[in-house]
CSV table of C-alpha atoms in Angstrom, one decimal:
chain,number,residue,atom,x,y,z
A,286,UNK,CA,0.0,0.0,0.0
A,287,UNK,CA,1.3,3.5,-0.9
A,288,UNK,CA,2.1,5.7,1.9
A,289,UNK,CA,0.6,8.8,0.0
A,290,UNK,CA,-2.7,7.7,1.5
A,291,UNK,CA,-3.9,8.8,4.9
A,292,UNK,CA,-2.6,12.0,6.6
A,293,UNK,CA,0.7,13.4,5.4
A,294,UNK,CA,3.8,13.0,7.6
A,295,UNK,CA,3.8,16.8,8.1
A,296,UNK,CA,0.2,16.7,9.5
A,297,UNK,CA,0.9,13.7,11.6
A,298,UNK,CA,4.1,15.3,13.2
A,299,UNK,CA,2.1,18.5,13.8
A,300,UNK,CA,-0.4,16.4,15.8
A,301,UNK,CA,2.5,14.4,17.4
A,302,UNK,CA,4.8,17.2,18.6
A,303,UNK,CA,2.2,18.8,20.9
A,304,UNK,CA,1.4,15.4,22.2
A,305,UNK,CA,5.1,14.8,22.8
A,306,UNK,CA,5.1,17.9,25.1
A,307,UNK,CA,1.9,16.8,26.7
A,308,UNK,CA,3.2,13.2,27.4
A,309,UNK,CA,6.5,14.7,28.7
A,310,UNK,CA,4.6,16.9,31.1
A,311,UNK,CA,1.8,14.6,32.0
A,312,UNK,CA,3.8,11.3,32.6
A,313,UNK,CA,7.6,11.8,32.6
A,314,UNK,CA,8.5,15.1,34.0
A,315,UNK,CA,6.4,15.1,37.1
A,316,UNK,CA,7.5,11.5,38.0
A,317,UNK,CA,11.2,12.2,37.4
A,318,UNK,CA,11.3,15.6,39.1
A,319,UNK,CA,9.2,14.3,42.0
A,320,UNK,CA,11.7,11.3,42.4
A,321,UNK,CA,14.7,13.6,42.2
A,322,UNK,CA,13.2,15.8,45.0
A,323,UNK,CA,12.3,12.9,47.2
A,324,UNK,CA,15.8,11.4,46.5
A,325,UNK,CA,17.3,14.6,47.7
A,326,UNK,CA,16.0,13.7,51.2
A,327,UNK,CA,18.7,11.0,51.1
A,328,UNK,CA,16.4,8.3,52.5
A,329,UNK,CA,16.3,5.1,50.5
A,330,UNK,CA,13.2,4.0,52.5
A,331,UNK,CA,11.3,7.1,51.7
A,332,UNK,CA,12.2,6.8,48.1
A,333,UNK,CA,11.1,3.2,48.1
A,334,UNK,CA,7.8,4.1,49.7
A,335,UNK,CA,7.2,6.7,46.9
A,336,UNK,CA,7.8,4.1,44.3
A,337,UNK,CA,5.6,1.5,46.0
A,338,UNK,CA,2.7,3.9,46.3
A,339,UNK,CA,3.2,5.2,42.7
A,340,UNK,CA,2.8,1.6,41.4
A,341,UNK,CA,-0.4,1.2,43.2
A,342,UNK,CA,-1.7,4.6,42.0
A,343,UNK,CA,-0.9,3.9,38.3
A,344,UNK,CA,-2.7,0.6,38.5
A,345,UNK,CA,-5.9,2.3,39.8
A,346,UNK,CA,-5.6,5.2,37.4
A,347,UNK,CA,-5.1,2.9,34.4
A,348,UNK,CA,-8.3,1.0,35.5
A,349,UNK,CA,-10.5,4.2,35.4
A,350,UNK,CA,-8.7,6.0,32.6
A,351,UNK,CA,-10.0,3.3,30.2
A,352,UNK,CA,-13.4,5.1,30.1
A,353,UNK,CA,-12.0,8.4,28.5
A,354,UNK,CA,-9.7,6.4,26.2
A,355,UNK,CA,-12.7,4.4,25.0
A,356,UNK,CA,-14.8,7.5,24.5
A,357,UNK,CA,-12.1,8.9,22.2
A,358,UNK,CA,-13.0,6.2,19.6
A,359,UNK,CA,-16.7,7.2,19.8
A,360,UNK,CA,-16.1,11.0,19.7
A,361,UNK,CA,-13.4,10.7,17.0
A,362,UNK,CA,-15.8,8.8,14.6
A,363,UNK,CA,-18.6,11.2,15.2
A,364,UNK,CA,-16.3,14.1,14.7
A,365,UNK,CA,-15.1,12.6,11.5
A,366,UNK,CA,-18.7,12.1,10.2
A,367,UNK,CA,-19.7,15.6,11.3
A,368,UNK,CA,-22.2,14.6,14.0
A,369,UNK,CA,-20.8,17.2,16.5
A,370,UNK,CA,-23.8,17.1,19.0
A,371,UNK,CA,-23.1,13.4,19.6
A,372,UNK,CA,-19.5,14.1,20.5
A,373,UNK,CA,-20.7,16.5,23.3
A,374,UNK,CA,-23.2,14.0,24.5
A,375,UNK,CA,-20.5,11.3,25.0
A,376,UNK,CA,-18.3,13.8,26.7
A,377,UNK,CA,-21.0,14.4,29.3
A,378,UNK,CA,-21.5,10.8,30.1
A,379,UNK,CA,-17.9,10.0,30.0
A,380,UNK,CA,-17.2,12.6,32.7
A,381,UNK,CA,-19.8,11.4,35.1
A,382,UNK,CA,-18.8,7.7,34.6
A,383,UNK,CA,-15.2,8.6,35.3
A,384,UNK,CA,-16.1,10.7,38.4
A,385,UNK,CA,-17.9,7.8,40.0
A,386,UNK,CA,-14.9,5.6,39.5
A,387,UNK,CA,-12.6,8.1,40.9
A,388,UNK,CA,-14.7,8.4,44.1
A,389,UNK,CA,-14.8,4.6,44.3
A,390,UNK,CA,-11.0,4.3,44.2
A,391,UNK,CA,-10.6,7.2,46.8
A,392,UNK,CA,-12.7,5.2,49.2
A,393,UNK,CA,-10.9,2.0,48.5
A,394,UNK,CA,-7.5,3.4,49.3
A,395,UNK,CA,-8.6,5.4,52.3
A,396,UNK,CA,-9.7,2.2,54.1
A,397,UNK,CA,-7.4,-0.2,52.4
A,398,UNK,CA,-4.0,1.4,52.0
A,399,UNK,CA,-2.3,-0.7,54.9
A,400,UNK,CA,-3.6,-3.9,53.4
A,401,UNK,CA,-2.3,-3.0,49.9
A,402,UNK,CA,1.2,-2.4,51.2
A,403,UNK,CA,1.1,-5.7,53.1
A,404,UNK,CA,0.1,-7.5,49.9
A,405,UNK,CA,3.2,-6.1,48.2
A,406,UNK,CA,5.4,-7.4,51.0
A,407,UNK,CA,6.8,-4.0,51.8
A,408,UNK,CA,8.6,-3.6,55.1
A,409,UNK,CA,6.8,-2.0,58.2
A,410,UNK,CA,9.0,1.1,58.0
A,411,UNK,CA,8.3,1.7,54.3
A,412,UNK,CA,4.6,1.0,54.9
A,413,UNK,CA,4.3,3.5,57.7
A,414,UNK,CA,5.9,6.2,55.5
A,415,UNK,CA,3.8,5.3,52.4
A,416,UNK,CA,0.2,4.9,53.8
A,417,UNK,CA,-0.5,8.7,54.5
A,418,UNK,CA,1.1,9.6,51.1
A,419,UNK,CA,-1.1,7.0,49.3
A,420,UNK,CA,-4.2,8.1,51.0
A,421,UNK,CA,-3.8,11.7,50.3
A,422,UNK,CA,-2.7,11.1,46.7
A,423,UNK,CA,-5.8,9.0,46.2
A,424,UNK,CA,-7.8,12.2,46.5
A,425,UNK,CA,-5.9,13.5,43.5
A,426,UNK,CA,-7.0,10.6,41.4
A,427,UNK,CA,-10.5,12.0,41.1
A,428,UNK,CA,-8.9,15.2,39.6
A,429,UNK,CA,-6.5,13.3,37.4
A,430,UNK,CA,-9.3,11.4,35.9
A,431,UNK,CA,-11.6,14.4,35.2
A,432,UNK,CA,-8.6,16.2,33.5
A,433,UNK,CA,-8.2,13.0,31.3
A,434,UNK,CA,-11.8,13.3,30.2
A,435,UNK,CA,-11.4,17.0,29.1
A,436,UNK,CA,-8.0,16.4,27.4
A,437,UNK,CA,-9.2,13.1,25.8
A,438,UNK,CA,-12.1,15.0,24.3
A,439,UNK,CA,-9.9,17.7,22.8
A,440,UNK,CA,-7.7,15.1,21.3
A,441,UNK,CA,-10.6,13.2,19.8
A,442,UNK,CA,-11.6,16.3,17.9
A,443,UNK,CA,-8.0,16.8,16.7
A,444,UNK,CA,-7.0,19.5,19.2
A,445,UNK,CA,-3.6,18.6,20.7
A,446,UNK,CA,-2.3,22.1,21.2
A,447,UNK,CA,-4.6,23.2,24.2
A,448,UNK,CA,-3.9,20.0,26.1
A,449,UNK,CA,-0.2,20.8,25.8
A,450,UNK,CA,-0.7,24.3,27.1
A,451,UNK,CA,-2.9,23.0,30.0
A,452,UNK,CA,-0.3,20.4,30.9
A,453,UNK,CA,2.6,23.0,30.7
A,454,UNK,CA,0.7,25.1,33.3
A,455,UNK,CA,0.0,22.2,35.4
A,456,UNK,CA,3.5,20.8,35.6
A,457,UNK,CA,4.8,24.3,36.3
A,458,UNK,CA,2.6,24.5,39.3
A,459,UNK,CA,3.5,21.0,40.4
A,460,UNK,CA,7.3,21.7,40.3
A,461,UNK,CA,6.9,24.8,42.3
A,462,UNK,CA,4.8,23.3,45.1
A,463,UNK,CA,6.5,20.0,45.1
A,464,UNK,CA,9.9,21.6,45.6
A,465,UNK,CA,8.5,24.1,48.1
A,466,UNK,CA,6.2,21.6,50.1
A,467,UNK,CA,8.5,18.7,50.1
A,468,UNK,CA,11.8,20.5,51.2
A,469,UNK,CA,10.2,23.5,52.9
A,470,UNK,CA,11.2,26.3,50.5
A,471,UNK,CA,9.9,29.9,49.8
A,472,UNK,CA,8.3,30.2,53.3
A,473,UNK,CA,6.4,26.8,53.1
A,474,UNK,CA,6.8,24.2,56.0
A,475,UNK,CA,8.6,21.0,55.0
A,476,UNK,CA,6.1,18.2,54.6
A,477,UNK,CA,8.3,15.6,53.1
A,478,UNK,CA,6.5,12.9,51.0
A,479,UNK,CA,3.2,14.3,51.9
A,480,UNK,CA,4.1,17.5,50.3
A,481,UNK,CA,4.3,15.8,47.0
A,482,UNK,CA,0.6,14.7,47.2
A,483,UNK,CA,-0.4,18.2,48.1
A,484,UNK,CA,1.4,19.6,45.0
A,485,UNK,CA,-0.4,17.0,42.8
A,486,UNK,CA,-3.8,18.0,44.1
A,487,UNK,CA,-3.0,21.8,43.4
A,488,UNK,CA,-1.7,20.9,39.9
A,489,UNK,CA,-4.8,19.0,38.8
A,490,UNK,CA,-7.4,21.4,40.4
A,491,UNK,CA,-6.0,24.2,38.3
A,492,UNK,CA,-5.8,22.1,35.1
A,493,UNK,CA,-9.5,21.1,35.5
A,494,UNK,CA,-10.6,24.7,36.1
A,495,UNK,CA,-8.6,25.9,32.9
A,496,UNK,CA,-10.0,23.0,30.8
A,497,UNK,CA,-13.6,23.7,31.9
A,498,UNK,CA,-13.3,27.3,31.1
A,499,UNK,CA,-11.9,26.6,27.6
A,500,UNK,CA,-14.7,24.2,26.8
A,501,UNK,CA,-17.5,26.5,28.1
A,502,UNK,CA,-16.2,29.9,26.5
A,503,UNK,CA,-14.6,28.8,23.3
A,504,UNK,CA,-17.0,29.6,20.4
A,505,UNK,CA,-15.6,26.8,18.3
A,506,UNK,CA,-16.9,24.2,20.8
A,507,UNK,CA,-20.5,25.5,20.8
A,508,UNK,CA,-21.4,23.0,18.2
A,509,UNK,CA,-20.4,20.2,20.5
A,510,UNK,CA,-22.2,21.6,23.7
A,511,UNK,CA,-25.5,23.3,22.8
A,512,UNK,CA,-26.9,22.4,26.3
A,513,UNK,CA,-23.7,22.0,28.3
A,514,UNK,CA,-25.2,23.1,31.7
A,515,UNK,CA,-28.3,20.9,31.2
A,516,UNK,CA,-26.3,17.7,30.6
A,517,UNK,CA,-27.3,14.6,32.4
A,518,UNK,CA,-27.0,10.8,32.4
A,519,UNK,CA,-28.0,9.1,29.1
A,520,UNK,CA,-28.5,5.4,30.0
A,521,UNK,CA,-28.0,4.2,26.4
A,522,UNK,CA,-24.8,6.2,25.9
A,523,UNK,CA,-23.5,5.1,29.3
A,524,UNK,CA,-24.0,1.4,28.3
A,525,UNK,CA,-22.3,2.0,25.1
A,526,UNK,CA,-19.3,3.6,26.8
A,527,UNK,CA,-19.1,0.9,29.4
A,528,UNK,CA,-19.4,-1.8,26.9
A,529,UNK,CA,-16.4,-0.4,25.0
A,530,UNK,CA,-14.6,0.5,28.2
A,531,UNK,CA,-14.6,-2.8,30.0
A,532,UNK,CA,-12.2,-4.5,27.7
A,533,UNK,CA,-9.9,-1.5,27.9
A,534,UNK,CA,-10.2,-1.6,31.7
A,535,UNK,CA,-9.2,-5.2,31.6
A,536,UNK,CA,-6.3,-4.7,29.2
A,537,UNK,CA,-4.9,-1.5,30.9
A,538,UNK,CA,-5.3,-3.0,34.4
A,539,UNK,CA,-3.6,-6.2,33.2
A,540,UNK,CA,-0.5,-4.4,32.3
A,541,UNK,CA,-0.5,-2.4,35.5
A,542,UNK,CA,-1.1,-5.5,37.7
A,543,UNK,CA,1.8,-7.1,35.8
A,544,UNK,CA,4.0,-4.4,37.1
A,545,UNK,CA,2.6,-4.8,40.6
A,546,UNK,CA,3.3,-8.5,40.2
A,547,UNK,CA,6.9,-7.6,39.3
A,548,UNK,CA,7.0,-5.7,42.5
A,549,UNK,CA,6.0,-8.6,44.6
A,550,UNK,CA,8.7,-10.7,43.0
A,551,UNK,CA,11.4,-8.1,43.4
A,552,UNK,CA,10.6,-6.9,46.9
A,553,UNK,CA,12.2,-10.1,48.5
A,554,UNK,CA,15.5,-9.1,46.7
A,555,UNK,CA,15.9,-6.2,49.1
A,556,UNK,CA,15.3,-2.5,49.2
A,557,UNK,CA,18.1,-1.8,46.8
A,558,UNK,CA,16.4,-4.0,44.1
A,559,UNK,CA,13.1,-2.1,45.0
A,560,UNK,CA,14.5,1.3,44.4
A,561,UNK,CA,16.5,0.1,41.3
A,562,UNK,CA,13.1,-0.9,39.8
A,563,UNK,CA,11.7,2.4,40.6
A,564,UNK,CA,14.5,4.3,39.0
A,565,UNK,CA,14.5,2.1,35.8
A,566,UNK,CA,10.8,2.7,35.5
A,567,UNK,CA,11.3,6.4,35.7
A,568,UNK,CA,13.9,6.3,33.1
A,569,UNK,CA,12.0,4.1,30.9
A,570,UNK,CA,8.9,6.4,31.4
A,571,UNK,CA,10.9,9.2,30.0
A,572,UNK,CA,12.0,7.0,26.9
A,573,UNK,CA,8.3,6.0,26.3
A,574,UNK,CA,7.3,9.7,25.7
A,575,UNK,CA,7.3,9.3,21.9
A,576,UNK,CA,5.6,5.9,22.2
A,577,UNK,CA,2.7,7.2,24.4
A,578,UNK,CA,2.3,10.3,22.1
A,579,UNK,CA,2.0,8.0,19.1
A,580,UNK,CA,-0.4,5.7,21.0
A,581,UNK,CA,-2.6,8.7,21.8
A,582,UNK,CA,-2.9,10.2,18.3
A,583,UNK,CA,-3.0,6.9,16.4
A,584,UNK,CA,-6.3,6.2,18.2
A,585,UNK,CA,-8.1,9.4,16.9
A,586,UNK,CA,-6.2,9.3,13.5
A,587,UNK,CA,-7.6,5.8,12.9
A,588,UNK,CA,-11.0,6.5,14.2
A,589,UNK,CA,-11.5,9.6,12.2
A,590,UNK,CA,-10.3,7.9,9.0
A,591,UNK,CA,-12.8,5.1,9.7
A,592,UNK,CA,-15.5,7.5,10.4
A,593,UNK,CA,-14.9,9.0,7.0
A,594,UNK,CA,-14.9,5.4,5.5
A,595,UNK,CA,-11.2,5.6,4.5
A,596,UNK,CA,-9.8,2.2,5.6
A,597,UNK,CA,-6.6,2.6,3.3
A,598,UNK,CA,-5.9,6.0,5.1
A,599,UNK,CA,-6.2,4.4,8.5
A,600,UNK,CA,-3.7,1.7,7.6
A,601,UNK,CA,-1.4,4.3,6.1
A,602,UNK,CA,-1.5,6.3,9.3
A,603,UNK,CA,-0.5,3.3,11.3
A,604,UNK,CA,2.5,2.6,9.2
A,605,UNK,CA,3.7,6.2,9.4
A,606,UNK,CA,3.3,6.5,13.0
A,607,UNK,CA,5.4,3.3,13.5
A,608,UNK,CA,8.2,4.9,11.6
A,609,UNK,CA,8.1,8.1,13.5
A,610,UNK,CA,8.0,6.3,16.8
A,611,UNK,CA,10.9,4.0,16.1
A,612,UNK,CA,13.2,6.9,14.9
A,613,UNK,CA,12.7,8.7,18.3
A,614,UNK,CA,12.1,5.9,20.8
A,615,UNK,CA,15.1,3.7,20.0
A,616,UNK,CA,17.7,6.4,20.1
A,617,UNK,CA,16.4,7.6,23.5
A,618,UNK,CA,16.9,4.0,24.8
A,619,UNK,CA,20.4,3.9,23.5
A,620,UNK,CA,21.4,7.2,25.2
A,621,UNK,CA,19.9,6.1,28.5
A,622,UNK,CA,21.8,2.8,28.2
A,623,UNK,CA,25.2,4.4,27.4
A,624,UNK,CA,24.8,7.1,30.1
A,625,UNK,CA,23.2,4.8,32.6
A,626,UNK,CA,25.7,5.6,35.4
A,627,UNK,CA,25.1,9.2,35.2
A,628,UNK,CA,21.3,9.1,34.9
A,629,UNK,CA,20.9,6.6,37.7
A,630,UNK,CA,23.3,8.4,40.1
A,631,UNK,CA,21.0,11.5,39.8
A,632,UNK,CA,18.4,9.5,41.8
A,633,UNK,CA,21.1,8.0,44.2
A,634,UNK,CA,23.0,10.9,45.9
A,635,UNK,CA,24.5,8.5,48.4
A,636,UNK,CA,25.6,6.0,45.7
A,637,UNK,CA,24.0,3.1,47.4
A,638,UNK,CA,22.3,1.2,44.5
A,639,UNK,CA,23.7,2.8,41.3
A,640,UNK,CA,26.2,-0.1,40.6
A,641,UNK,CA,23.2,-2.5,40.9
A,642,UNK,CA,20.9,-0.6,38.5
A,643,UNK,CA,23.6,0.2,36.0
A,644,UNK,CA,24.2,-3.5,35.2
A,645,UNK,CA,20.5,-4.2,34.7
A,646,UNK,CA,19.4,-1.0,32.8
A,647,UNK,CA,21.0,-1.6,29.2
A,648,UNK,CA,19.6,-5.1,28.9
A,649,UNK,CA,16.2,-4.1,30.1
A,650,UNK,CA,16.2,-1.1,27.7
A,651,UNK,CA,16.9,-3.4,24.8
A,652,UNK,CA,13.9,-5.6,25.6
A,653,UNK,CA,11.7,-2.5,26.2
A,654,UNK,CA,11.5,-2.0,22.4
A,655,UNK,CA,8.9,-4.8,22.3
A,656,UNK,CA,6.8,-3.0,25.0
A,657,UNK,CA,6.8,0.2,22.8
A,658,UNK,CA,5.7,-1.8,19.7
A,659,UNK,CA,2.7,-3.3,21.5
A,660,UNK,CA,1.6,0.0,23.0
A,661,UNK,CA,1.3,1.8,19.6
A,662,UNK,CA,-0.3,-1.3,17.9
A,663,UNK,CA,-2.9,-1.3,20.8
A,664,UNK,CA,-3.7,2.3,20.2
A,665,UNK,CA,-4.4,1.5,16.6
A,666,UNK,CA,-6.7,-1.3,17.4
A,667,UNK,CA,-8.6,0.8,19.9
A,668,UNK,CA,-9.1,3.5,17.2
A,669,UNK,CA,-10.7,0.9,15.1
A,670,UNK,CA,-12.9,-0.2,18.0
A,671,UNK,CA,-11.4,-3.6,18.2
A,672,UNK,CA,-10.7,-3.3,21.9
A,673,UNK,CA,-11.4,-6.9,22.6
A,674,UNK,CA,-8.5,-8.0,20.6
A,675,UNK,CA,-6.3,-5.7,22.7
A,676,UNK,CA,-7.8,-7.0,25.9
A,677,UNK,CA,-7.5,-10.8,25.1
A,678,UNK,CA,-4.0,-10.4,23.8
A,679,UNK,CA,-2.7,-8.8,26.9
A,680,UNK,CA,-4.7,-10.7,29.4
A,681,UNK,CA,-3.9,-14.2,28.0
A,682,UNK,CA,-0.2,-13.5,27.6
A,683,UNK,CA,0.3,-11.9,31.0
A,684,UNK,CA,-1.8,-14.5,32.8
A,685,UNK,CA,-0.7,-17.6,31.1
A,686,UNK,CA,2.9,-16.8,30.1
A,687,UNK,CA,4.3,-13.8,32.1
A,688,UNK,CA,2.9,-14.7,35.4
A,689,UNK,CA,4.1,-18.3,35.5
A,690,UNK,CA,7.5,-17.6,33.8
A,691,UNK,CA,8.4,-14.7,36.1
A,692,UNK,CA,7.4,-16.6,39.1
A,693,UNK,CA,9.6,-19.6,38.1
A,694,UNK,CA,12.5,-17.3,37.4
A,695,UNK,CA,12.2,-15.6,40.7
A,696,UNK,CA,12.3,-19.0,42.5
A,697,UNK,CA,15.3,-20.3,40.7
A,698,UNK,CA,18.5,-20.7,42.8
A,699,UNK,CA,20.4,-17.8,41.1
A,700,UNK,CA,23.1,-16.6,43.4
A,701,UNK,CA,23.4,-13.2,41.7
A,702,UNK,CA,20.6,-10.9,42.8
A,703,UNK,CA,21.4,-8.6,39.9
A,704,UNK,CA,21.1,-11.4,37.4
A,705,UNK,CA,17.8,-12.6,39.0
A,706,UNK,CA,16.5,-9.0,39.1
A,707,UNK,CA,17.3,-8.5,35.3
A,708,UNK,CA,15.7,-11.8,34.3
A,709,UNK,CA,12.6,-11.3,36.2
A,710,UNK,CA,12.1,-7.7,35.0
A,711,UNK,CA,13.0,-8.7,31.3
A,712,UNK,CA,10.3,-11.5,31.4
A,713,UNK,CA,7.7,-8.8,31.2
A,714,UNK,CA,9.1,-7.5,27.9
A,715,UNK,CA,9.3,-11.0,26.4
A,716,UNK,CA,5.6,-11.1,27.2
A,717,UNK,CA,5.0,-7.8,25.4
A,718,UNK,CA,6.9,-9.2,22.3
A,719,UNK,CA,4.4,-12.0,22.2
A,720,UNK,CA,1.6,-9.5,22.6
A,721,UNK,CA,3.0,-7.5,19.7
A,722,UNK,CA,2.9,-10.6,17.4
A,723,UNK,CA,-0.8,-11.1,18.3
A,724,UNK,CA,-1.6,-7.6,17.3
A,725,UNK,CA,0.3,-7.7,14.1
A,726,UNK,CA,-1.4,-10.8,13.1
A,727,UNK,CA,-4.7,-9.2,13.8
A,728,UNK,CA,-3.9,-6.1,11.7
A,729,UNK,CA,-2.6,-8.2,8.8
A,730,UNK,CA,-5.5,-10.6,8.8
A,731,UNK,CA,-9.2,-10.1,7.8
A,732,UNK,CA,-9.7,-7.4,10.4
A,733,UNK,CA,-10.0,-4.5,7.9
A,734,UNK,CA,-12.4,-6.4,5.6
A,735,UNK,CA,-14.7,-7.0,8.6
A,736,UNK,CA,-14.7,-3.3,9.3
A,737,UNK,CA,-15.4,-2.5,5.7
A,738,UNK,CA,-18.5,-4.7,5.7
A,739,UNK,CA,-19.7,-2.8,8.9
């Protein structure tokens, strides 16, 4: 198929670049800066508590963010076909569903934080530090999810610039208040790890207010929201969103639970293994910025093309995004591997675990390429509405391959903790390679013919 079909490389990059900024600000920058600030406290236990709590929060957030992700496919198709009123109607119902999920998670964490840490096998000292942070941070989940709904809607209607601006403002606020409240700067009292949670709440409160004001008062959005203030539940649309969301909930939660499973296997290896895992995840999160940006825009690029009945254009867009992603993602992994000692030492001012993590990082980064591939392919399938293929691919591989294999490796009599750590961690990426093969087979099969008939 000729690559002259679909959106031009220029237009794709114009969508992609703002999303790079947004993904940097939304995912990598806050986590890395927060980790560096907490690391400056020079407490490995506190740094470990941050990582453990973050892994739990990511899992819960992934569970609920499936709803706005699913709605992008609906909104993108209606936007592509010119049915703007329906775009707004799906936005209304997505917001309220997500709000209820956020409240539910807040209640779960408030009463179950201690049990969660115990299930992860975390030490009592680390648990006592992490519980209040996790509980307060859970309040911010409600705000994070509502911001995702606003941003997801804007992306679905091909607006990636405003989400970028909102995220820039948000991260600026987070950096200021995180630094001030954790370390006690600019006249603020030092709150340690709790200060990080407060900074996050301030960040997402402001982001939500800006997004709401933009949607309400932008004349270009009036066609989507003729009765914005009169919005209410539409049971039929809620059922549609939920029916498309539950496979995404399962597939996103599957990946997040896999990382939690890794934590339970790595925790017995000691606190240096725990913090090494946290640092490597932070660095890989930075490397994954172009991957996540591509996954976001490929969903609406495919859904908009299919809404316009242009299957060849949808396929062309997938191929172009894969090229753009590979040319950015792989070089970042190489740079992080070559400079591994420098980058890891930034999180380890006392030089306690740097030598451990440096050995593992290059091999893990090599395997991470497979994870990047499956993330982009999953976004393409979601844009086409084939969310069940994404769900079953991830669930079956993680449940029946990754789980047993990683458990077996963790129980092998391997004398070197570093080797065991690397093998256990890398088993996840072997699983993502298998997931990628499943998605490629799906995209190369009769999938598009079935869509054409529909």
